[in-house]
Amino acid sequence: MSQKVKEEGKAFDFGLFRRLLKYTRPYLITFYGVAFAAILLSGFAVLTPVIVGKIVDGAIKMKDGGLLLGLTLALIGVLLGQVLSQLSFNYYANWLGEMVIKDVRIDLFKKMLGFKMKYFDSSSIGVLVTRAVADMQRIGEIFSQGFFVIISDLLKMFVAAGVMLWINWKLAFIVFGLLPLIMYATRLFQRAMKFAFTDVRGQVSNLNSFVQERISGIKIVQLFTREKIESEKFRKINEMHQNAWLRTVWYNSIFFPVAEIVSSIAIGLIVWYVGLQNVESIGKEEFGTIFTFIMLSDILFRPLRQIADKFNTLQMGMVAANRVFRILDTDSQIEDNGTLTAKDVKGKIEFSEVRFGYLQDEEVLHGVSFAVEPGQTVAIVGATGAGKSTIINLLNRFYEINSGAILVDGIDIKEYKLSFLRDKIAVVLQDVFLFADTIANNISLNKEAVPIENIENAAKEIGVHYFISSLPGGYRYNVKERGTMLSSGQRQLIAFLRAYVSNPSILVLDEATSSVDTYSEQLIQRATDKITQGRTSIIIAHRLATIKKADKILVMDAGEIIETGTHKELLKKGGYYRDLYEAQFLAEEVA
């Protein structure tokens, strides 16, 4: 048996639970309050059958009306106390669970925000969403429906057992004789359910991941008429999810009837023993004892049934917590040990013998070296996969280089605070991502330091104010998820405005003019001229006609810079760049 199976087969992981309990420290008063309510519940639960027994054997048998009234009022008081304790217990146990969910989710989200891009390259977004949403609810149920309920039930059992021994130890041992049987069945049930719920959580993650990917890629599904194929795949994944849940139903279907049978046998033995004592005159047992013991045996056995059910909840929460903590324990952060900041970043960029690979032993950049002077516009061109976008990823420290150095203003970028470095670099990507929010918020990214007046003035300067104003609501127009209410060209213009408003020292345009219409391209070109003015700019482009004005062009192929020069200089050389340009020019002529 592998270590993983052993770990997931544990009935309960105390180390994991202790770690989870740390999140209750800010709410210790509530934690102890819920524990106290659990103690009260156990006391009130046992007092009820004791008082009922006293009513039968005392007040009714003795025909004492005053005693009957007093015991009845006491019973009412106990029941009211039980109701109030149960109300407090339920509310504050759930409240504590929600507080823990909130704090764990915040920690998880912060952790995910700091992950390297490499982590997301190899992780399913659907699985991460499951961890942050569905798994969190399971963790909350540990406190609201699991741990405290189990503690409360265990207390009821111990108190009920003690009262049984105090009233009639012989009758108590008859009932106790059945406990090993139900406890053994409970143990087997718990272990089986641990494996079952581990499988359930895995299938939930697979289902969420599959649905998220297919909905995100619905255009591809419909364009290539894959509806039938994807439906069949979904049917199989959904069937596996169903079967995982059915296994938990099967285990429940076996255990709970067994528990009911054992409980019924206990009641039968109580009636038989007391009846035998009275019929054969071996000893005279009070009839109130029968009522008391039947009620106490229910308090003794019912928690075992409920504990098994609540332990399922506890185990599902622990499985979820294990998955969440596994992400929290993941060491995939970019080291942010830099301390330098500067009031003014001039924007000089230097790559010195930079080597890098996304995968181990698969190098993408092979000793790349180049320099960009402050205020220069440098274009990087080359075939797909040449390493152009990789240079941008490394400049922003989305990935760590294998060797070499990247300098900004003569200082290694590792020496800068990561937030400061990225704040000084603005990137306009080919695939623009917009949040489901207003245009104004997508531009300012909700920074209070960027008022709407600044956004409007910036839009006028780069020539996009008219386009935004023409939309319903103008700058308050909600672009919906991923900006689907806008065309690709309009999204590009919003991205340009976002970059311009941030006032960066270094600007990066990554294929920013591809896949847009002629009118949008003219607006983008105007915006490009405006926002690149007076700042260091790196332009990555397939369309070579858009980079003729660049101060320097770097030509890349297979992870190396093979040519450097201006547009005219490179055409004169008659090398790789000229071949690319002529091929593109001819293609446009034919088109």
Coordinates of C-alpha atoms in Angstrom, one line a residue:
M1 CA 0.0 0.0 0.0
S2 CA 1.4 3.4 -1.0
Q3 CA 2.0 6.2 1.5
K4 CA -0.7 8.3 -0.2
V5 CA -3.3 5.5 0.3
K6 CA -2.2 5.0 3.9
E7 CA -2.6 8.7 4.6
E8 CA -6.0 9.0 2.9
G9 CA -7.1 5.8 4.7
K10 CA -6.6 7.3 8.2
A11 CA -9.8 7.6 10.1
F12 CA -8.7 11.0 11.4
D13 CA -5.6 13.1 10.9
F14 CA -4.9 14.9 14.2
G15 CA -1.9 16.9 12.8
L16 CA -4.1 18.3 10.0
F17 CA -6.9 19.1 12.5
R18 CA -4.5 20.9 14.9
R19 CA -3.4 23.0 12.0
L20 CA -7.0 23.8 11.2
L21 CA -7.7 24.7 14.8
K22 CA -5.1 27.5 14.6
Y23 CA -7.6 29.4 12.5
T24 CA -10.0 29.5 15.5
R25 CA -7.6 31.4 17.6
P26 CA -9.0 34.9 16.8
Y27 CA -12.4 33.5 17.9
L28 CA -11.5 31.7 21.1
I29 CA -14.4 33.2 23.1
T30 CA -16.9 31.8 20.5
F31 CA -15.0 28.5 20.4
Y32 CA -15.2 28.0 24.2
G33 CA -18.8 29.3 24.1
V34 CA -19.8 26.6 21.7
A35 CA -18.0 24.0 23.7
F36 CA -19.8 25.1 26.9
A37 CA -23.2 24.9 25.0
A38 CA -22.2 21.3 24.1
I39 CA -21.7 20.5 27.8
L40 CA -25.1 22.1 28.7
L41 CA -26.8 20.0 25.9
S42 CA -25.4 16.8 27.3
G43 CA -26.6 17.7 30.8
F44 CA -30.1 18.7 29.7
A45 CA -30.5 15.6 27.4
V46 CA -29.8 13.2 30.4
L47 CA -31.9 15.2 32.9
T48 CA -35.0 14.6 30.7
P49 CA -35.3 10.8 31.1
V50 CA -34.3 11.0 34.8
I51 CA -37.2 13.4 35.5
V52 CA -39.6 11.3 33.4
G53 CA -38.6 8.3 35.5
K54 CA -39.2 10.2 38.7
I55 CA -42.6 11.3 37.5
V56 CA -43.6 7.7 36.8
D57 CA -42.2 6.1 39.9
G58 CA -42.8 9.0 42.2
A59 CA -45.6 11.4 41.3
I60 CA -47.8 9.1 39.4
K61 CA -47.3 6.0 41.5
M62 CA -47.7 8.0 44.8
K63 CA -50.5 10.0 43.3
D64 CA -48.8 13.2 44.5
G65 CA -50.2 16.2 42.6
G66 CA -47.7 18.7 44.1
L67 CA -44.8 16.5 43.2
L68 CA -46.2 16.0 39.7
L69 CA -46.5 19.7 39.2
G70 CA -43.0 20.4 40.5
L71 CA -41.4 17.7 38.3
T72 CA -43.4 18.8 35.3
L73 CA -42.2 22.4 35.7
A74 CA -38.7 21.1 36.1
L75 CA -39.1 19.1 32.9
I76 CA -40.3 22.2 31.1
G77 CA -37.4 24.2 32.4
V78 CA -35.0 21.5 31.2
L79 CA -36.6 21.4 27.8
L80 CA -36.4 25.3 27.5
G81 CA -32.7 25.2 28.6
Q82 CA -32.1 22.5 26.0
V83 CA -33.8 24.6 23.3
L84 CA -31.8 27.7 24.1
S85 CA -28.5 25.7 24.3
Q86 CA -29.3 24.0 21.0
L87 CA -30.0 27.4 19.4
S88 CA -26.8 28.9 20.7
F89 CA -24.8 25.8 19.7
N90 CA -26.1 25.7 16.2
Y91 CA -25.8 29.4 15.4
Y92 CA -22.3 29.9 16.9
A93 CA -20.9 26.7 15.6
N94 CA -22.0 27.7 12.1
W95 CA -20.7 31.3 12.7
L96 CA -17.3 29.9 13.7
G97 CA -17.2 27.7 10.6
E98 CA -17.9 30.7 8.4
M99 CA -15.2 32.7 10.0
V100 CA -12.6 29.9 9.5
I101 CA -13.7 29.6 5.9
K102 CA -13.2 33.3 5.3
D103 CA -9.7 33.3 6.8
V104 CA -8.5 30.1 5.1
R105 CA -10.0 31.3 1.7
I106 CA -8.1 34.7 2.1
D107 CA -4.9 32.8 2.8
L108 CA -5.5 30.5 -0.2
F109 CA -6.3 33.3 -2.6
K110 CA -3.2 35.3 -1.5
K111 CA -1.1 32.2 -2.0
M112 CA -2.5 31.6 -5.5
L113 CA -2.0 35.3 -6.4
G114 CA 1.7 34.9 -5.7
F115 CA 2.3 31.7 -7.6
K116 CA 4.8 31.5 -10.5
M117 CA 3.3 31.3 -13.9
K118 CA 4.9 27.9 -14.1
Y119 CA 2.4 26.7 -11.5
F120 CA -0.6 27.8 -13.5
D121 CA 0.9 26.3 -16.6
S122 CA 0.6 22.8 -15.1
S123 CA -2.5 23.3 -13.0
S124 CA -6.2 23.0 -13.8
I125 CA -8.1 26.2 -13.3
G126 CA -11.3 24.2 -12.5
V127 CA -9.5 22.3 -9.8
L128 CA -8.2 25.6 -8.2
V129 CA -11.7 27.0 -8.3
T130 CA -13.0 23.8 -6.5
R131 CA -10.4 24.3 -3.8
A132 CA -11.4 28.0 -3.3
V133 CA -15.1 27.4 -3.3
A134 CA -16.5 23.9 -2.8
D135 CA -13.7 22.6 -0.6
M136 CA -14.0 25.7 1.6
Q137 CA -17.6 24.8 2.4
R138 CA -16.6 21.3 3.4
I139 CA -14.0 22.8 5.8
G140 CA -16.6 25.1 7.4
E141 CA -18.8 22.0 8.0
I142 CA -16.1 20.5 10.2
F143 CA -17.1 23.1 12.8
S144 CA -20.8 23.6 12.0
Q145 CA -21.8 19.9 11.6
G146 CA -18.8 17.8 12.5
F147 CA -16.4 18.4 15.4
F148 CA -18.6 20.2 17.9
V149 CA -21.6 17.9 17.2
I150 CA -19.4 14.9 17.7
I151 CA -18.0 16.3 21.0
S152 CA -21.6 17.1 22.1
D153 CA -22.8 13.5 21.3
L154 CA -19.8 11.9 23.0
L155 CA -20.5 14.0 26.2
K156 CA -24.2 12.8 26.0
M157 CA -23.0 9.2 25.8
F158 CA -20.6 9.4 28.8
V159 CA -23.1 11.2 31.0
A160 CA -25.9 8.8 30.0
A161 CA -23.6 5.8 30.7
G162 CA -22.8 7.3 34.1
V163 CA -26.4 7.8 35.0
M164 CA -27.3 4.3 33.9
L165 CA -24.6 2.8 36.2
W166 CA -25.9 5.0 39.1
I167 CA -29.5 3.9 38.6
N168 CA -29.0 0.2 37.9
W169 CA -25.5 -1.2 37.2
K170 CA -26.8 -4.6 36.2
L171 CA -29.2 -3.2 33.6
A172 CA -26.5 -0.8 32.5
F173 CA -24.0 -3.7 31.7
I174 CA -26.7 -5.5 29.7
V175 CA -26.9 -2.4 27.5
F176 CA -23.2 -1.8 27.5
G177 CA -22.7 -5.4 26.2
L178 CA -24.0 -4.3 22.8
L179 CA -21.7 -1.3 22.5
P180 CA -18.6 -3.2 21.2
L181 CA -20.7 -4.4 18.2
I182 CA -21.9 -1.0 17.2
M183 CA -18.6 0.6 17.9
Y184 CA -16.8 -2.0 15.6
A185 CA -19.4 -1.4 12.9
T186 CA -18.9 2.4 13.3
R187 CA -15.1 2.0 12.9
L188 CA -15.4 0.0 9.7
F189 CA -17.9 2.5 8.4
Q190 CA -15.6 5.4 9.1
R191 CA -12.7 3.9 7.3
A192 CA -14.7 2.9 4.3
M193 CA -16.2 6.4 4.1
K194 CA -12.8 8.0 4.3
F195 CA -11.8 6.2 1.0
A196 CA -15.2 6.9 -0.5
F197 CA -15.1 10.6 0.2
T198 CA -11.5 11.0 -1.0
D199 CA -12.8 9.5 -4.3
V200 CA -15.8 11.8 -4.3
R201 CA -13.7 15.0 -3.9
G202 CA -11.4 13.9 -6.7
Q203 CA -14.4 13.3 -9.0
V204 CA -15.9 16.7 -8.1
S205 CA -12.6 18.3 -9.1
N206 CA -12.5 16.5 -12.4
L207 CA -16.1 17.4 -13.1
N208 CA -15.6 21.1 -12.3
S209 CA -12.4 21.2 -14.4
F210 CA -14.1 19.6 -17.4
V211 CA -17.1 21.9 -17.3
Q212 CA -15.0 25.0 -16.8
E213 CA -12.7 24.2 -19.7
R214 CA -15.6 23.3 -22.1
I215 CA -17.6 26.4 -21.3
S216 CA -14.5 28.6 -21.7
G217 CA -13.7 27.0 -25.0
I218 CA -17.3 26.7 -26.2
K219 CA -16.5 28.4 -29.5
I220 CA -14.0 25.7 -30.4
V221 CA -16.4 23.0 -29.4
Q222 CA -19.1 24.4 -31.7
L223 CA -16.8 25.4 -34.5
F224 CA -15.4 21.9 -34.8
T225 CA -18.8 20.3 -34.1
R226 CA -17.6 18.5 -31.0
E227 CA -20.9 18.7 -29.1
K228 CA -21.5 15.0 -29.4
I229 CA -18.0 14.0 -28.5
E230 CA -17.8 16.3 -25.5
S231 CA -21.3 15.2 -24.3
E232 CA -20.1 11.6 -24.3
K233 CA -17.0 12.6 -22.4
F234 CA -19.1 14.5 -19.9
R235 CA -21.5 11.5 -19.6
K236 CA -18.5 9.3 -18.6
I237 CA -17.1 11.8 -16.1
N238 CA -20.5 12.4 -14.6
E239 CA -21.0 8.7 -14.3
M240 CA -17.8 8.3 -12.4
H241 CA -18.9 11.2 -10.1
Q242 CA -22.3 9.4 -9.6
N243 CA -20.6 6.1 -8.8
A244 CA -18.4 7.7 -6.2
W245 CA -21.4 9.2 -4.5
L246 CA -23.3 5.9 -4.8
R247 CA -20.6 4.1 -2.8
T248 CA -21.2 6.5 0.1
V249 CA -24.9 5.8 -0.2
W250 CA -24.2 2.0 -0.2
Y251 CA -22.1 2.3 3.0
N252 CA -24.8 4.4 4.7
S253 CA -27.5 1.9 3.6
I254 CA -25.6 -0.9 5.3
F255 CA -24.5 0.9 8.5
F256 CA -27.7 2.7 9.6
P257 CA -30.0 -0.4 9.6
V258 CA -27.4 -2.3 11.6
A259 CA -27.2 0.6 14.1
E260 CA -31.1 0.6 14.3
I261 CA -31.2 -3.1 14.9
V262 CA -28.6 -3.0 17.7
S263 CA -30.6 -0.1 19.3
S264 CA -33.8 -2.1 19.1
I265 CA -32.2 -5.1 20.6
A266 CA -31.0 -3.0 23.5
I267 CA -34.6 -1.7 24.2
G268 CA -35.9 -5.3 24.0
L269 CA -33.3 -6.5 26.5
I270 CA -34.2 -3.7 28.9
V271 CA -37.9 -4.6 28.8
W272 CA -37.1 -8.3 29.0
Y273 CA -34.9 -8.0 32.0
V274 CA -37.2 -5.6 34.0
G275 CA -40.2 -7.7 33.1
L276 CA -38.4 -10.9 34.1
Q277 CA -37.5 -9.4 37.5
N278 CA -41.1 -8.6 38.2
V279 CA -42.7 -11.7 36.8
E280 CA -40.4 -14.1 38.6
S281 CA -40.3 -11.9 41.7
I282 CA -36.5 -12.1 41.6
G283 CA -36.4 -8.4 42.4
K284 CA -38.8 -5.6 42.0
E285 CA -37.8 -3.0 39.4
E286 CA -39.7 0.2 39.2
F287 CA -41.5 0.9 35.9
G288 CA -40.0 4.3 35.8
T289 CA -36.7 2.6 35.3
I290 CA -37.9 1.1 32.1
F291 CA -38.8 4.6 30.8
T292 CA -35.6 6.0 32.0
F293 CA -33.4 3.3 30.5
I294 CA -35.2 3.2 27.2
M295 CA -34.7 7.0 26.9
L296 CA -31.1 6.8 28.1
S297 CA -30.3 3.9 25.8
D298 CA -31.5 6.1 22.9
I299 CA -29.2 8.8 24.1
L300 CA -26.4 6.3 24.2
F301 CA -27.0 4.6 20.8
R302 CA -28.4 7.5 18.8
P303 CA -25.1 9.6 19.1
L304 CA -23.2 6.6 17.8
R305 CA -25.4 6.6 14.7
Q306 CA -25.1 10.4 14.4
I307 CA -21.4 10.4 15.1
A308 CA -20.9 8.0 12.2
D309 CA -22.9 10.4 10.0
K310 CA -21.2 13.5 11.4
F311 CA -17.9 11.8 11.1
N312 CA -18.6 11.5 7.4
T313 CA -19.0 15.3 7.4
L314 CA -15.8 15.6 9.4
Q315 CA -13.9 13.4 7.1
M316 CA -15.1 15.2 3.9
G317 CA -14.0 18.4 5.6
M318 CA -10.6 16.9 6.4
V319 CA -10.1 15.6 2.9
A320 CA -11.0 19.1 1.6
A321 CA -8.6 20.7 4.2
N322 CA -5.8 18.4 3.1
R323 CA -6.3 19.4 -0.5
V324 CA -6.4 23.1 0.4
F325 CA -3.3 22.9 2.7
R326 CA -1.5 21.1 0.0
I327 CA -1.8 24.2 -2.1
L328 CA -0.9 26.5 0.8
D329 CA 2.2 24.4 1.3
T330 CA 3.2 24.6 -2.3
D331 CA 6.5 26.4 -2.7
S332 CA 6.0 28.1 -6.1
Q333 CA 6.5 31.8 -5.4
I334 CA 8.9 34.1 -7.1
E335 CA 11.5 35.1 -4.5
D336 CA 10.8 38.7 -3.5
N337 CA 13.9 39.5 -1.5
G338 CA 14.6 42.8 -3.3
T339 CA 14.5 46.0 -1.3
L340 CA 15.3 48.7 -3.9
T341 CA 12.8 51.3 -5.1
A342 CA 13.5 54.4 -7.0
K343 CA 11.7 57.7 -7.6
D344 CA 12.6 57.8 -11.2
V345 CA 13.3 54.7 -13.4
K346 CA 14.9 55.9 -16.6
G347 CA 14.1 52.6 -18.4
K348 CA 17.5 51.2 -19.5
I349 CA 17.1 47.4 -20.1
E350 CA 20.0 45.0 -20.4
F351 CA 19.8 41.2 -21.0
S352 CA 23.2 39.6 -20.4
E353 CA 23.7 36.0 -21.6
V354 CA 20.2 35.0 -20.4
R355 CA 19.4 31.3 -20.6
F356 CA 16.0 30.0 -19.7
G357 CA 13.7 27.0 -20.2
Y358 CA 10.1 26.4 -19.2
L359 CA 10.9 22.8 -18.6
Q360 CA 14.0 21.3 -17.2
D361 CA 16.6 20.4 -19.8
E362 CA 14.5 22.1 -22.5
E363 CA 16.1 25.5 -23.0
V364 CA 14.1 28.2 -24.8
L365 CA 16.6 31.1 -24.7
H366 CA 20.2 30.3 -25.5
G367 CA 22.4 33.1 -24.1
V368 CA 20.4 36.1 -25.2
S369 CA 22.1 39.5 -24.9
F370 CA 20.9 43.0 -25.9
A371 CA 20.5 46.5 -24.5
V372 CA 17.7 49.1 -24.8
E373 CA 18.6 52.7 -24.0
P374 CA 16.2 54.9 -22.0
G375 CA 13.4 56.3 -24.3
Q376 CA 14.3 53.9 -27.1
T377 CA 11.7 51.9 -29.0
V378 CA 13.0 48.4 -29.7
A379 CA 11.0 45.8 -31.8
I380 CA 11.5 42.1 -31.5
V381 CA 10.4 39.9 -34.4
G382 CA 10.7 36.3 -35.4
A383 CA 8.7 33.2 -36.1
T384 CA 6.3 31.7 -33.6
G385 CA 8.2 30.0 -30.8
A386 CA 11.4 32.0 -31.4
G387 CA 11.3 33.3 -27.7
K388 CA 9.9 36.8 -28.1
S389 CA 7.1 36.6 -25.5
T390 CA 9.5 34.7 -23.2
I391 CA 11.7 37.8 -23.0
I392 CA 8.7 39.8 -21.7
N393 CA 7.8 37.1 -19.2
L394 CA 11.3 37.2 -17.8
L395 CA 11.5 41.0 -17.7
N396 CA 8.4 41.0 -15.5
R397 CA 9.9 38.1 -13.4
F398 CA 7.0 35.8 -14.1
Y399 CA 9.7 33.1 -14.4
E400 CA 13.2 32.9 -13.0
I401 CA 16.1 32.7 -15.5
N402 CA 18.5 29.7 -15.4
S403 CA 21.6 31.8 -15.8
G404 CA 22.7 35.3 -16.9
A405 CA 21.3 38.6 -15.7
I406 CA 18.5 41.1 -16.5
L407 CA 19.2 44.7 -15.5
V408 CA 17.0 47.8 -15.3
D409 CA 19.0 51.0 -15.0
G410 CA 22.1 48.9 -14.4
I411 CA 20.6 47.1 -11.4
D412 CA 19.7 43.4 -11.4
I413 CA 15.9 43.1 -11.4
K414 CA 16.1 40.7 -8.4
E415 CA 17.3 43.7 -6.3
Y416 CA 14.1 45.6 -6.9
K417 CA 11.0 44.9 -4.8
L418 CA 8.8 42.8 -7.1
S419 CA 5.7 45.0 -6.8
F420 CA 7.8 48.1 -7.6
L421 CA 9.4 46.4 -10.7
R422 CA 6.0 45.4 -12.1
D423 CA 4.5 48.7 -11.3
K424 CA 7.1 50.4 -13.6
I425 CA 6.3 48.0 -16.5
A426 CA 3.1 48.1 -18.4
V427 CA 2.2 45.3 -20.8
V428 CA -0.4 45.3 -23.6
L429 CA -1.0 41.7 -24.6
Q430 CA -2.4 40.3 -27.8
D431 CA -5.1 38.4 -25.8
V432 CA -6.5 41.3 -23.7
F433 CA -8.2 40.2 -20.4
L434 CA -10.9 42.4 -19.1
F435 CA -12.8 41.8 -15.9
A436 CA -16.6 41.7 -15.6
D437 CA -16.7 45.4 -14.5
T438 CA -17.0 48.9 -15.9
I439 CA -14.6 50.3 -18.5
A440 CA -13.3 52.8 -15.9
N441 CA -12.5 50.1 -13.4
N442 CA -10.9 47.9 -16.0
I443 CA -8.6 50.9 -16.9
S444 CA -7.8 52.0 -13.3
L445 CA -8.0 48.4 -12.0
N446 CA -9.8 50.0 -9.0
K447 CA -6.8 52.1 -7.9
E448 CA -8.2 55.1 -6.0
A449 CA -5.2 57.1 -7.2
V450 CA -6.7 57.1 -10.7
P451 CA -9.8 59.3 -10.7
I452 CA -12.2 59.2 -13.6
E453 CA -11.1 62.7 -14.8
N454 CA -7.6 61.4 -15.4
I455 CA -8.9 58.4 -17.3
E456 CA -11.0 60.7 -19.6
N457 CA -8.1 63.1 -20.2
A458 CA -5.8 60.2 -21.1
A459 CA -8.5 58.7 -23.4
K460 CA -8.7 62.0 -25.2
E461 CA -4.9 62.2 -25.6
I462 CA -4.6 58.8 -27.3
G463 CA -7.8 59.2 -29.3
V464 CA -10.2 56.6 -27.7
H465 CA -12.5 59.0 -25.8
Y466 CA -15.1 59.1 -28.6
F467 CA -15.3 55.3 -28.9
I468 CA -15.9 54.9 -25.1
S469 CA -18.3 57.8 -24.9
S470 CA -20.4 56.2 -27.7
L471 CA -21.1 53.2 -25.5
P472 CA -24.2 53.0 -23.3
G473 CA -23.1 54.5 -20.0
G474 CA -19.7 55.6 -21.4
Y475 CA -17.0 54.8 -18.9
R476 CA -19.5 53.1 -16.6
Y477 CA -20.4 50.5 -19.3
N478 CA -20.0 47.0 -18.0
V479 CA -18.0 44.9 -20.4
K480 CA -19.1 41.6 -18.9
E481 CA -16.9 38.5 -18.4
R482 CA -13.6 38.8 -20.3
G483 CA -14.9 41.8 -22.1
T484 CA -17.3 39.9 -24.4
M485 CA -19.4 43.0 -25.0
L486 CA -16.5 44.6 -26.9
S487 CA -14.8 43.7 -30.2
S488 CA -11.2 42.5 -30.1
G489 CA -10.1 45.9 -31.4
Q490 CA -12.0 47.8 -28.7
R491 CA -10.5 45.5 -26.0
Q492 CA -7.1 46.4 -27.4
L493 CA -7.8 50.1 -27.1
I494 CA -8.9 49.7 -23.5
A495 CA -5.7 47.8 -22.8
F496 CA -3.7 50.7 -24.4
L497 CA -5.5 53.2 -22.2
R498 CA -4.9 51.0 -19.1
A499 CA -1.2 51.0 -19.8
Y500 CA -1.1 54.7 -20.6
V501 CA -2.9 55.7 -17.4
S502 CA -0.5 53.6 -15.2
N503 CA 2.3 56.0 -16.5
P504 CA 5.0 53.3 -16.7
S505 CA 8.7 53.8 -17.3
I506 CA 8.8 50.7 -19.6
L507 CA 6.1 49.8 -22.0
V508 CA 5.7 46.4 -23.7
L509 CA 3.4 45.8 -26.6
D510 CA 3.1 42.1 -27.3
E511 CA 1.4 41.5 -30.7
A512 CA -0.9 44.3 -29.8
T513 CA -2.0 45.1 -33.3
S514 CA -2.8 41.6 -34.6
S515 CA -6.3 40.4 -35.3
V516 CA -8.0 43.8 -35.4
D517 CA -9.8 45.7 -38.1
T518 CA -8.3 48.5 -40.2
Y519 CA -10.1 51.3 -38.3
S520 CA -9.1 49.9 -34.9
E521 CA -5.5 49.4 -36.2
Q522 CA -5.4 53.1 -37.1
L523 CA -6.5 54.0 -33.6
I524 CA -4.1 51.6 -32.0
Q525 CA -1.2 53.0 -34.2
R526 CA -2.1 56.5 -33.0
A527 CA -2.3 55.3 -29.4
T528 CA 1.1 53.5 -29.9
D529 CA 2.8 56.6 -31.1
K530 CA 1.4 58.6 -28.1
I531 CA 2.2 56.2 -25.3
T532 CA 5.6 55.2 -26.5
Q533 CA 6.7 58.8 -26.7
G534 CA 9.4 59.6 -24.2
R535 CA 9.5 56.1 -22.6
T536 CA 11.4 52.9 -23.2
S537 CA 9.3 50.6 -25.3
I538 CA 9.5 47.0 -26.5
I539 CA 7.3 46.0 -29.3
I540 CA 6.7 42.4 -30.4
A541 CA 5.0 42.2 -33.7
H542 CA 4.4 39.8 -36.6
R543 CA 3.3 42.6 -38.9
L544 CA 6.6 44.2 -39.8
A545 CA 5.0 47.3 -41.3
T546 CA 4.1 48.5 -37.8
I547 CA 7.7 48.6 -36.6
K548 CA 9.4 50.6 -39.3
K549 CA 9.9 53.5 -37.0
A550 CA 11.6 51.5 -34.2
D551 CA 15.0 52.7 -33.1
K552 CA 16.3 49.1 -33.1
I553 CA 14.9 45.7 -34.3
L554 CA 16.0 42.4 -32.8
V555 CA 15.5 39.4 -35.0
M556 CA 15.0 36.1 -33.1
D557 CA 15.1 32.5 -34.3
A558 CA 15.1 29.4 -32.1
G559 CA 15.8 31.3 -28.9
E560 CA 18.7 33.4 -30.2
I561 CA 19.1 36.9 -31.6
I562 CA 20.5 36.5 -35.1
E563 CA 20.2 40.0 -36.4
T564 CA 20.1 43.6 -35.0
G565 CA 19.6 46.9 -36.7
T566 CA 17.1 49.5 -37.9
H567 CA 14.5 48.6 -40.5
K568 CA 16.5 50.0 -43.4
E569 CA 19.8 48.4 -42.1
L570 CA 18.2 45.0 -41.9
L571 CA 16.7 45.2 -45.4
K572 CA 20.1 46.1 -46.8
K573 CA 21.7 43.1 -45.1
G574 CA 19.5 40.8 -47.1
G575 CA 19.3 38.3 -44.3
Y576 CA 16.5 36.6 -42.2
Y577 CA 14.6 39.9 -41.6
R578 CA 14.5 40.8 -45.3
D579 CA 13.2 37.3 -46.1
L580 CA 10.4 37.8 -43.5
Y581 CA 9.6 41.2 -44.7
E582 CA 9.4 40.2 -48.4
A583 CA 7.3 37.2 -47.6
Q584 CA 4.9 39.2 -45.7
F585 CA 4.8 42.0 -48.2
L586 CA 4.1 39.6 -51.1
A587 CA 1.4 37.9 -49.0
E588 CA -0.3 41.2 -48.4
E589 CA 0.0 42.1 -52.1
V590 CA -1.6 38.8 -53.1
A591 CA -4.4 39.4 -50.5

